[in-house]
PDB file of C-alpha atoms in Angstrom:
ATOM      1  CA  UNK A 130       0.083   0.031   0.008  1.00 78.00           C
ATOM      2  CA  UNK A 131       0.691   3.739  -0.049  1.00 83.00           C
ATOM      3  CA  UNK A 132       3.399   5.255   2.137  1.00 90.00           C
ATOM      4  CA  UNK A 133       3.815   8.925   2.651  1.00 95.00           C
ATOM      5  CA  UNK A 134       7.015  10.403   4.208  1.00 97.00           C
ATOM      6  CA  UNK A 135       6.962  14.006   5.295  1.00 98.00           C
ATOM      7  CA  UNK A 136      10.022  16.371   6.354  1.00 97.00           C
ATOM      8  CA  UNK A 137      10.711  18.133   8.555  1.00 98.00           C
ATOM      9  CA  UNK A 138       8.696  17.030  11.580  1.00 97.00           C
ATOM     10  CA  UNK A 139       9.241  20.634  12.958  1.00 98.00           C
ATOM     11  CA  UNK A 140      10.112  23.911  11.343  1.00 98.00           C
ATOM     12  CA  UNK A 141      10.492  27.341  13.097  1.00 98.00           C
ATOM     13  CA  UNK A 142      10.691  30.495  10.886  1.00 98.00           C
ATOM     14  CA  UNK A 143      10.594  34.266  11.412  1.00 98.00           C
ATOM     15  CA  UNK A 144       7.581  36.059  10.360  1.00 98.00           C
ATOM     16  CA  UNK A 145       7.852  37.157   6.688  1.00 97.00           C
ATOM     17  CA  UNK A 146      10.337  34.117   5.882  1.00 97.00           C
ATOM     18  CA  UNK A 147       9.365  31.458   3.585  1.00 98.00           C
ATOM     19  CA  UNK A 148       8.556  27.831   4.803  1.00 98.00           C
ATOM     20  CA  UNK A 149       8.961  24.490   2.620  1.00 98.00           C
ATOM     21  CA  UNK A 150       7.582  21.129   3.782  1.00 98.00           C
ATOM     22  CA  UNK A 151       8.346  18.338   1.601  1.00 98.00           C
ATOM     23  CA  UNK A 152       6.899  14.840   1.259  1.00 98.00           C
ATOM     24  CA  UNK A 153       7.655  11.585  -0.865  1.00 97.00           C
ATOM     25  CA  UNK A 154       5.123   8.901  -1.557  1.00 95.00           C
ATOM     26  CA  UNK A 155       5.628   5.218  -2.677  1.00 93.00           C
ATOM     27  CA  UNK A 156       2.857   4.403  -4.767  1.00 90.00           C
ATOM     28  CA  UNK A 157       3.227   5.460  -8.404  1.00 89.00           C
ATOM     29  CA  UNK A 158      -0.377   4.904  -9.076  1.00 87.00           C
ATOM     30  CA  UNK A 159      -1.297   7.922  -6.756  1.00 89.00           C
ATOM     31  CA  UNK A 160      -2.791  10.842  -8.654  1.00 89.00           C
ATOM     32  CA  UNK A 161      -4.229  13.202  -5.820  1.00 91.00           C
ATOM     33  CA  UNK A 162      -2.135  15.114  -3.443  1.00 94.00           C
ATOM     34  CA  UNK A 163      -3.696  17.473  -0.841  1.00 95.00           C
ATOM     35  CA  UNK A 164      -2.293  19.405   1.909  1.00 97.00           C
ATOM     36  CA  UNK A 165      -4.110  19.911   5.143  1.00 97.00           C
ATOM     37  CA  UNK A 166      -3.682  22.427   7.931  1.00 98.00           C
ATOM     38  CA  UNK A 167      -4.568  21.525  11.563  1.00 97.00           C
ATOM     39  CA  UNK A 168      -4.762  24.107  14.360  1.00 96.00           C
ATOM     40  CA  UNK A 169      -4.929  23.093  18.029  1.00 93.00           C
ATOM     41  CA  UNK A 170      -8.144  21.592  19.128  1.00 92.00           C
ATOM     42  CA  UNK A 171      -9.680  21.254  15.480  1.00 94.00           C
ATOM     43  CA  UNK A 172      -9.877  18.808  12.560  1.00 95.00           C
ATOM     44  CA  UNK A 173      -7.550  19.031   9.517  1.00 96.00           C
ATOM     45  CA  UNK A 174      -8.754  21.576   6.855  1.00 96.00           C
ATOM     46  CA  UNK A 175      -7.600  21.485   3.029  1.00 94.00           C
ATOM     47  CA  UNK A 176      -5.508  24.260   2.190  1.00 96.00           C
ATOM     48  CA  UNK A 177      -4.368  23.284  -1.425  1.00 96.00           C
ATOM     49  CA  UNK A 178      -4.552  20.310  -3.468  1.00 94.00           C
ATOM     50  CA  UNK A 179      -2.570  19.248  -6.665  1.00 93.00           C
ATOM     51  CA  UNK A 180      -3.479  16.215  -9.137  1.00 89.00           C
ATOM     52  CA  UNK A 181      -0.820  14.387 -11.056  1.00 84.00           C
ATOM     53  CA  UNK A 182      -1.589  16.019 -14.507  1.00 84.00           C
ATOM     54  CA  UNK A 183      -0.258  19.242 -12.946  1.00 83.00           C
ATOM     55  CA  UNK A 184       3.229  20.291 -11.946  1.00 91.00           C
ATOM     56  CA  UNK A 185       2.640  23.277  -9.848  1.00 95.00           C
ATOM     57  CA  UNK A 186      -0.397  25.106  -8.375  1.00 94.00           C
ATOM     58  CA  UNK A 187      -0.521  28.549  -6.336  1.00 96.00           C
ATOM     59  CA  UNK A 188      -3.017  30.078  -4.199  1.00 94.00           C
ATOM     60  CA  UNK A 189      -1.814  33.490  -3.048  1.00 96.00           C
ATOM     61  CA  UNK A 190       0.969  32.669  -0.433  1.00 97.00           C
ATOM     62  CA  UNK A 191       0.664  28.988  -0.826  1.00 98.00           C
ATOM     63  CA  UNK A 192       1.944  26.853  -3.354  1.00 98.00           C
ATOM     64  CA  UNK A 193       2.624  23.238  -4.308  1.00 98.00           C
ATOM     65  CA  UNK A 194       4.865  21.400  -6.612  1.00 97.00           C
ATOM     66  CA  UNK A 195       4.648  17.900  -7.818  1.00 96.00           C
ATOM     67  CA  UNK A 196       7.461  15.625  -9.249  1.00 95.00           C
ATOM     68  CA  UNK A 197       5.853  12.583 -10.332  1.00 93.00           C
ATOM     69  CA  UNK A 198       9.127  10.979 -11.690  1.00 93.00           C
ATOM     70  CA  UNK A 199      10.815  11.502  -8.391  1.00 95.00           C
ATOM     71  CA  UNK A 200       7.479  10.737  -6.497  1.00 95.00           C
ATOM     72  CA  UNK A 201       7.769  13.918  -4.261  1.00 95.00           C
ATOM     73  CA  UNK A 202       5.732  16.928  -3.791  1.00 97.00           C
ATOM     74  CA  UNK A 203       6.383  20.095  -1.811  1.00 98.00           C
ATOM     75  CA  UNK A 204       4.398  22.949   0.076  1.00 98.00           C
ATOM     76  CA  UNK A 205       5.696  26.479  -0.170  1.00 98.00           C
ATOM     77  CA  UNK A 206       4.429  29.249   2.291  1.00 98.00           C
ATOM     78  CA  UNK A 207       5.746  32.680   1.442  1.00 97.00           C
ATOM     79  CA  UNK A 208       5.565  35.746   3.761  1.00 98.00           C
ATOM     80  CA  UNK A 209       4.691  33.724   6.611  1.00 98.00           C
ATOM     81  CA  UNK A 210       2.471  35.166   9.373  1.00 97.00           C
ATOM     82  CA  UNK A 211       2.084  33.960  12.811  1.00 96.00           C
ATOM     83  CA  UNK A 212      -1.619  32.846  12.183  1.00 96.00           C
ATOM     84  CA  UNK A 213       0.389  30.175   9.784  1.00 98.00           C
ATOM     85  CA  UNK A 214       1.435  28.360  12.884  1.00 98.00           C
ATOM     86  CA  UNK A 215      -0.249  24.894  12.933  1.00 98.00           C
ATOM     87  CA  UNK A 216       0.619  21.416  12.064  1.00 97.00           C
ATOM     88  CA  UNK A 217       0.569  20.692   8.239  1.00 98.00           C
ATOM     89  CA  UNK A 218       0.112  17.329   6.758  1.00 97.00           C
ATOM     90  CA  UNK A 219       0.554  15.961   3.099  1.00 97.00           C
ATOM     91  CA  UNK A 220      -1.500  13.137   1.731  1.00 95.00           C
ATOM     92  CA  UNK A 221      -1.476  10.858  -1.406  1.00 93.00           C
ATOM     93  CA  UNK A 222      -4.253   8.678  -2.713  1.00 87.00           C
ATOM     94  CA  UNK A 223      -5.232   7.055  -6.108  1.00 72.00           C
ATOM     95  CA  UNK A 224      -8.685   6.710  -7.863  1.00 61.00           C
ATOM     96  CA  UNK A 225     -11.116   4.709  -6.110  1.00 53.00           C
ATOM     97  CA  UNK A 226     -10.993   1.213  -5.208  1.00 49.00           C
ATOM     98  CA  UNK A 227      -8.986  -0.250  -2.087  1.00 51.00           C
ATOM     99  CA  UNK A 228      -6.360   2.261  -3.006  1.00 51.00           C
ATOM    100  CA  UNK A 229      -8.623   5.221  -2.904  1.00 63.00           C
ATOM    101  CA  UNK A 230      -7.997   6.396   0.832  1.00 78.00           C
ATOM    102  CA  UNK A 231      -6.063   9.315   1.707  1.00 86.00           C
ATOM    103  CA  UNK A 232      -2.814   8.303   3.491  1.00 89.00           C
ATOM    104  CA  UNK A 233      -1.132  10.895   5.437  1.00 93.00           C
ATOM    105  CA  UNK A 234       2.348  11.862   6.059  1.00 96.00           C
ATOM    106  CA  UNK A 235       3.224  12.273   9.930  1.00 96.00           C
ATOM    107  CA  UNK A 236       2.915  16.120   9.815  1.00 97.00           C
ATOM    108  CA  UNK A 237       4.881  19.136  10.299  1.00 98.00           C
ATOM    109  CA  UNK A 238       4.516  21.437  13.002  1.00 97.00           C
ATOM    110  CA  UNK A 239       5.320  24.893  11.956  1.00 98.00           C
ATOM    111  CA  UNK A 240       5.897  27.756  14.345  1.00 98.00           C
ATOM    112  CA  UNK A 241       6.129  31.449  12.978  1.00 98.00           C
ATOM    113  CA  UNK A 242       7.918  33.678  15.341  1.00 96.00           C
ATOM    114  CA  UNK A 243       6.680  37.403  15.299  1.00 93.00           C
TER     115      UNK A 243
ATOM    116  CA  UNK B 218     -24.203  25.043   9.625  1.00 67.00           C
ATOM    117  CA  UNK B 219     -21.396  22.438  10.613  1.00 72.00           C
ATOM    118  CA  UNK B 220     -20.557  20.247   7.623  1.00 93.00           C
ATOM    119  CA  UNK B 221     -19.304  17.206   9.547  1.00 96.00           C
ATOM    120  CA  UNK B 222     -20.225  16.871  12.974  1.00 96.00           C
ATOM    121  CA  UNK B 223     -19.324  14.251  15.505  1.00 96.00           C
ATOM    122  CA  UNK B 224     -20.263  13.816  19.159  1.00 97.00           C
ATOM    123  CA  UNK B 225     -19.226  13.665  21.840  1.00 97.00           C
ATOM    124  CA  UNK B 226     -16.221  16.019  21.828  1.00 96.00           C
ATOM    125  CA  UNK B 227     -14.779  14.373  24.793  1.00 97.00           C
ATOM    126  CA  UNK B 228     -15.288  10.796  26.146  1.00 98.00           C
ATOM    127  CA  UNK B 229     -13.696   9.439  29.239  1.00 98.00           C
ATOM    128  CA  UNK B 230     -14.251   5.491  30.084  1.00 97.00           C
ATOM    129  CA  UNK B 231     -13.026   2.508  31.652  1.00 97.00           C
ATOM    130  CA  UNK B 232     -11.198  -0.002  30.369  1.00 97.00           C
ATOM    131  CA  UNK B 233     -13.436  -2.904  29.250  1.00 97.00           C
ATOM    132  CA  UNK B 234     -16.440  -0.662  28.507  1.00 98.00           C
ATOM    133  CA  UNK B 235     -18.094  -0.419  25.128  1.00 98.00           C
ATOM    134  CA  UNK B 236     -18.777   2.911  23.509  1.00 98.00           C
ATOM    135  CA  UNK B 237     -19.858   4.724  20.440  1.00 98.00           C
ATOM    136  CA  UNK B 238     -18.929   7.782  18.562  1.00 98.00           C
ATOM    137  CA  UNK B 239     -21.639   9.548  16.227  1.00 97.00           C
ATOM    138  CA  UNK B 240     -20.704  11.287  13.131  1.00 97.00           C
ATOM    139  CA  UNK B 241     -23.047  13.016  10.837  1.00 97.00           C
ATOM    140  CA  UNK B 242     -22.373  15.180   7.608  1.00 96.00           C
ATOM    141  CA  UNK B 243     -24.789  17.478   5.709  1.00 95.00           C
ATOM    142  CA  UNK B 244     -22.659  17.735   2.401  1.00 93.00           C
ATOM    143  CA  UNK B 245     -24.242  14.959   0.564  1.00 92.00           C
ATOM    144  CA  UNK B 246     -21.247  13.348   0.284  1.00 91.00           C
ATOM    145  CA  UNK B 247     -20.967   9.634  -0.729  1.00 88.00           C
ATOM    146  CA  UNK B 248     -18.077   8.460   1.270  1.00 89.00           C
ATOM    147  CA  UNK B 249     -17.367   8.693   4.802  1.00 92.00           C
ATOM    148  CA  UNK B 250     -14.293   7.907   6.848  1.00 93.00           C
ATOM    149  CA  UNK B 251     -12.857   7.434  10.454  1.00 95.00           C
ATOM    150  CA  UNK B 252      -9.398   8.479  11.268  1.00 95.00           C
ATOM    151  CA  UNK B 253      -7.321   7.959  14.320  1.00 96.00           C
ATOM    152  CA  UNK B 254      -4.859  10.548  15.519  1.00 96.00           C
ATOM    153  CA  UNK B 255      -2.421   9.354  18.219  1.00 93.00           C
ATOM    154  CA  UNK B 256      -0.486  11.326  20.796  1.00 90.00           C
ATOM    155  CA  UNK B 257       2.304  12.106  17.931  1.00 88.00           C
ATOM    156  CA  UNK B 258      -0.379  13.579  15.700  1.00 89.00           C
ATOM    157  CA  UNK B 259      -0.037  10.584  13.371  1.00 93.00           C
ATOM    158  CA  UNK B 260      -3.540  10.458  11.219  1.00 93.00           C
ATOM    159  CA  UNK B 261      -4.203   6.820  10.373  1.00 91.00           C
ATOM    160  CA  UNK B 262      -7.023   5.853   8.204  1.00 90.00           C
ATOM    161  CA  UNK B 263      -9.329   3.135  10.065  1.00 92.00           C
ATOM    162  CA  UNK B 264     -12.460   2.832   7.712  1.00 88.00           C
ATOM    163  CA  UNK B 265     -13.642   4.259   4.551  1.00 88.00           C
ATOM    164  CA  UNK B 266     -17.318   3.559   3.556  1.00 89.00           C
ATOM    165  CA  UNK B 267     -19.848   4.533   0.835  1.00 82.00           C
ATOM    166  CA  UNK B 268     -23.299   2.584   0.041  1.00 71.00           C
ATOM    167  CA  UNK B 269     -21.408   0.160  -1.833  1.00 69.00           C
ATOM    168  CA  UNK B 270     -18.213  -0.654  -0.164  1.00 79.00           C
ATOM    169  CA  UNK B 271     -16.608  -0.860   3.147  1.00 83.00           C
ATOM    170  CA  UNK B 272     -12.708  -0.643   3.326  1.00 80.00           C
ATOM    171  CA  UNK B 273     -11.095  -1.717   6.588  1.00 77.00           C
ATOM    172  CA  UNK B 274      -7.391  -0.918   7.415  1.00 80.00           C
ATOM    173  CA  UNK B 275      -6.123  -4.259   8.184  1.00 77.00           C
ATOM    174  CA  UNK B 276      -4.415  -3.207  11.176  1.00 86.00           C
ATOM    175  CA  UNK B 277      -7.564  -1.958  12.865  1.00 91.00           C
ATOM    176  CA  UNK B 278      -8.484  -4.573  15.768  1.00 93.00           C
ATOM    177  CA  UNK B 279     -12.072  -6.134  15.116  1.00 93.00           C
ATOM    178  CA  UNK B 280     -13.107  -4.552  18.489  1.00 96.00           C
ATOM    179  CA  UNK B 281     -13.884  -1.392  16.375  1.00 96.00           C
ATOM    180  CA  UNK B 282     -16.718  -1.599  13.837  1.00 93.00           C
ATOM    181  CA  UNK B 283     -18.542   1.323  11.799  1.00 92.00           C
ATOM    182  CA  UNK B 284     -22.161   1.311  11.286  1.00 91.00           C
ATOM    183  CA  UNK B 285     -23.918   3.510   8.814  1.00 89.00           C
ATOM    184  CA  UNK B 286     -27.802   3.793   9.332  1.00 88.00           C
ATOM    185  CA  UNK B 287     -27.864   6.049   6.219  1.00 88.00           C
ATOM    186  CA  UNK B 288     -25.653   7.823   3.737  1.00 88.00           C
ATOM    187  CA  UNK B 289     -25.270  10.925   6.079  1.00 93.00           C
ATOM    188  CA  UNK B 290     -24.027   8.847   9.078  1.00 94.00           C
ATOM    189  CA  UNK B 291     -21.237   6.674  10.028  1.00 94.00           C
ATOM    190  CA  UNK B 292     -21.014   5.793  13.629  1.00 96.00           C
ATOM    191  CA  UNK B 293     -18.037   4.196  15.369  1.00 97.00           C
ATOM    192  CA  UNK B 294     -18.617   1.496  17.862  1.00 97.00           C
ATOM    193  CA  UNK B 295     -15.590   0.321  19.959  1.00 97.00           C
ATOM    194  CA  UNK B 296     -15.970  -2.957  22.223  1.00 97.00           C
ATOM    195  CA  UNK B 297     -13.892  -3.940  25.330  1.00 97.00           C
ATOM    196  CA  UNK B 298     -12.064  -0.631  25.431  1.00 98.00           C
ATOM    197  CA  UNK B 299      -8.212  -0.809  26.025  1.00 97.00           C
ATOM    198  CA  UNK B 300      -5.675   1.833  27.206  1.00 97.00           C
ATOM    199  CA  UNK B 301      -4.025   1.949  23.737  1.00 95.00           C
ATOM    200  CA  UNK B 302      -7.314   3.130  22.176  1.00 97.00           C
ATOM    201  CA  UNK B 303      -6.814   6.447  23.921  1.00 97.00           C
ATOM    202  CA  UNK B 304      -6.489   8.895  20.823  1.00 97.00           C
ATOM    203  CA  UNK B 305      -8.450  11.603  18.937  1.00 98.00           C
ATOM    204  CA  UNK B 306     -11.049  10.060  16.344  1.00 98.00           C
ATOM    205  CA  UNK B 307     -11.851  12.166  13.348  1.00 97.00           C
ATOM    206  CA  UNK B 308     -14.949  11.431  10.995  1.00 97.00           C
ATOM    207  CA  UNK B 309     -14.493  12.761   7.581  1.00 94.00           C
ATOM    208  CA  UNK B 310     -16.394  12.855   4.279  1.00 93.00           C
ATOM    209  CA  UNK B 311     -15.638  13.343   0.734  1.00 90.00           C
ATOM    210  CA  UNK B 312     -17.625  13.208  -2.519  1.00 85.00           C
ATOM    211  CA  UNK B 313     -15.631  10.595  -4.228  1.00 74.00           C
ATOM    212  CA  UNK B 314     -13.181   8.553  -2.197  1.00 70.00           C
ATOM    213  CA  UNK B 315      -9.720   9.633  -2.450  1.00 69.00           C
ATOM    214  CA  UNK B 316     -10.327  12.001  -5.494  1.00 72.00           C
ATOM    215  CA  UNK B 317     -11.718  14.876  -3.728  1.00 78.00           C
ATOM    216  CA  UNK B 318     -11.395  17.093  -0.707  1.00 85.00           C
ATOM    217  CA  UNK B 319     -12.184  15.211   2.556  1.00 89.00           C
ATOM    218  CA  UNK B 320     -13.985  17.508   5.255  1.00 93.00           C
ATOM    219  CA  UNK B 321     -13.097  16.392   8.762  1.00 95.00           C
ATOM    220  CA  UNK B 322     -14.959  16.922  11.907  1.00 96.00           C
ATOM    221  CA  UNK B 323     -13.792  18.441  15.091  1.00 96.00           C
ATOM    222  CA  UNK B 324     -12.518  15.246  16.539  1.00 97.00           C
ATOM    223  CA  UNK B 325     -13.585  13.111  19.567  1.00 98.00           C
ATOM    224  CA  UNK B 326     -10.914  12.821  22.202  1.00 97.00           C
ATOM    225  CA  UNK B 327     -11.217   9.394  23.764  1.00 98.00           C
ATOM    226  CA  UNK B 328      -9.447   8.808  27.023  1.00 98.00           C
ATOM    227  CA  UNK B 329      -9.342   5.130  28.465  1.00 97.00           C
ATOM    228  CA  UNK B 330      -8.638   4.788  32.119  1.00 97.00           C
TER     229      UNK B 330
END
């Protein structure tokens, strides 16, 4: 089955700096790669996702890149703000069937210092 | 309106008890899930279910069982609770399994004493 590795486990940046979180996946059939943000005491919430037919996607200060050949994808947050502090999860899944469940990485705790 | 709601938010119970966590989604989604988040924040799929198929993570003990009275509900029943079951349990739903955004509930913190 799918296995998703995520690095780093913790990341501390100064406000205004950029933050990068990297993930690798094992199943070449995976074709959907979402990123979730989890704030303290809340459930994970989607912030951006990318599908395998796209190499990069951007939404304001957040961007995701995907390299299908190398089986890795990354989250980039620019101009970080204190409210970006949270745990971020990458995930991967393939179309339907028994492989269709989202498999999550172990999370990255991002701290943005004012 | 809350998209995915689960109750209770907190649950403290003794070893050996049987308990249930309820989940409801008002998004009209076809697929619902249960995830377990341990103390290290690792999110692990337990079950996914739509009206045609239940997929069980093979590592989940058979003391855990999902029950779906209708498309909008997927409840989690746990028998003979053990200390290691203590965790936060999240219910989620999506339109199509694995291909669209999953919406998560607020979580149920289960503590077994």
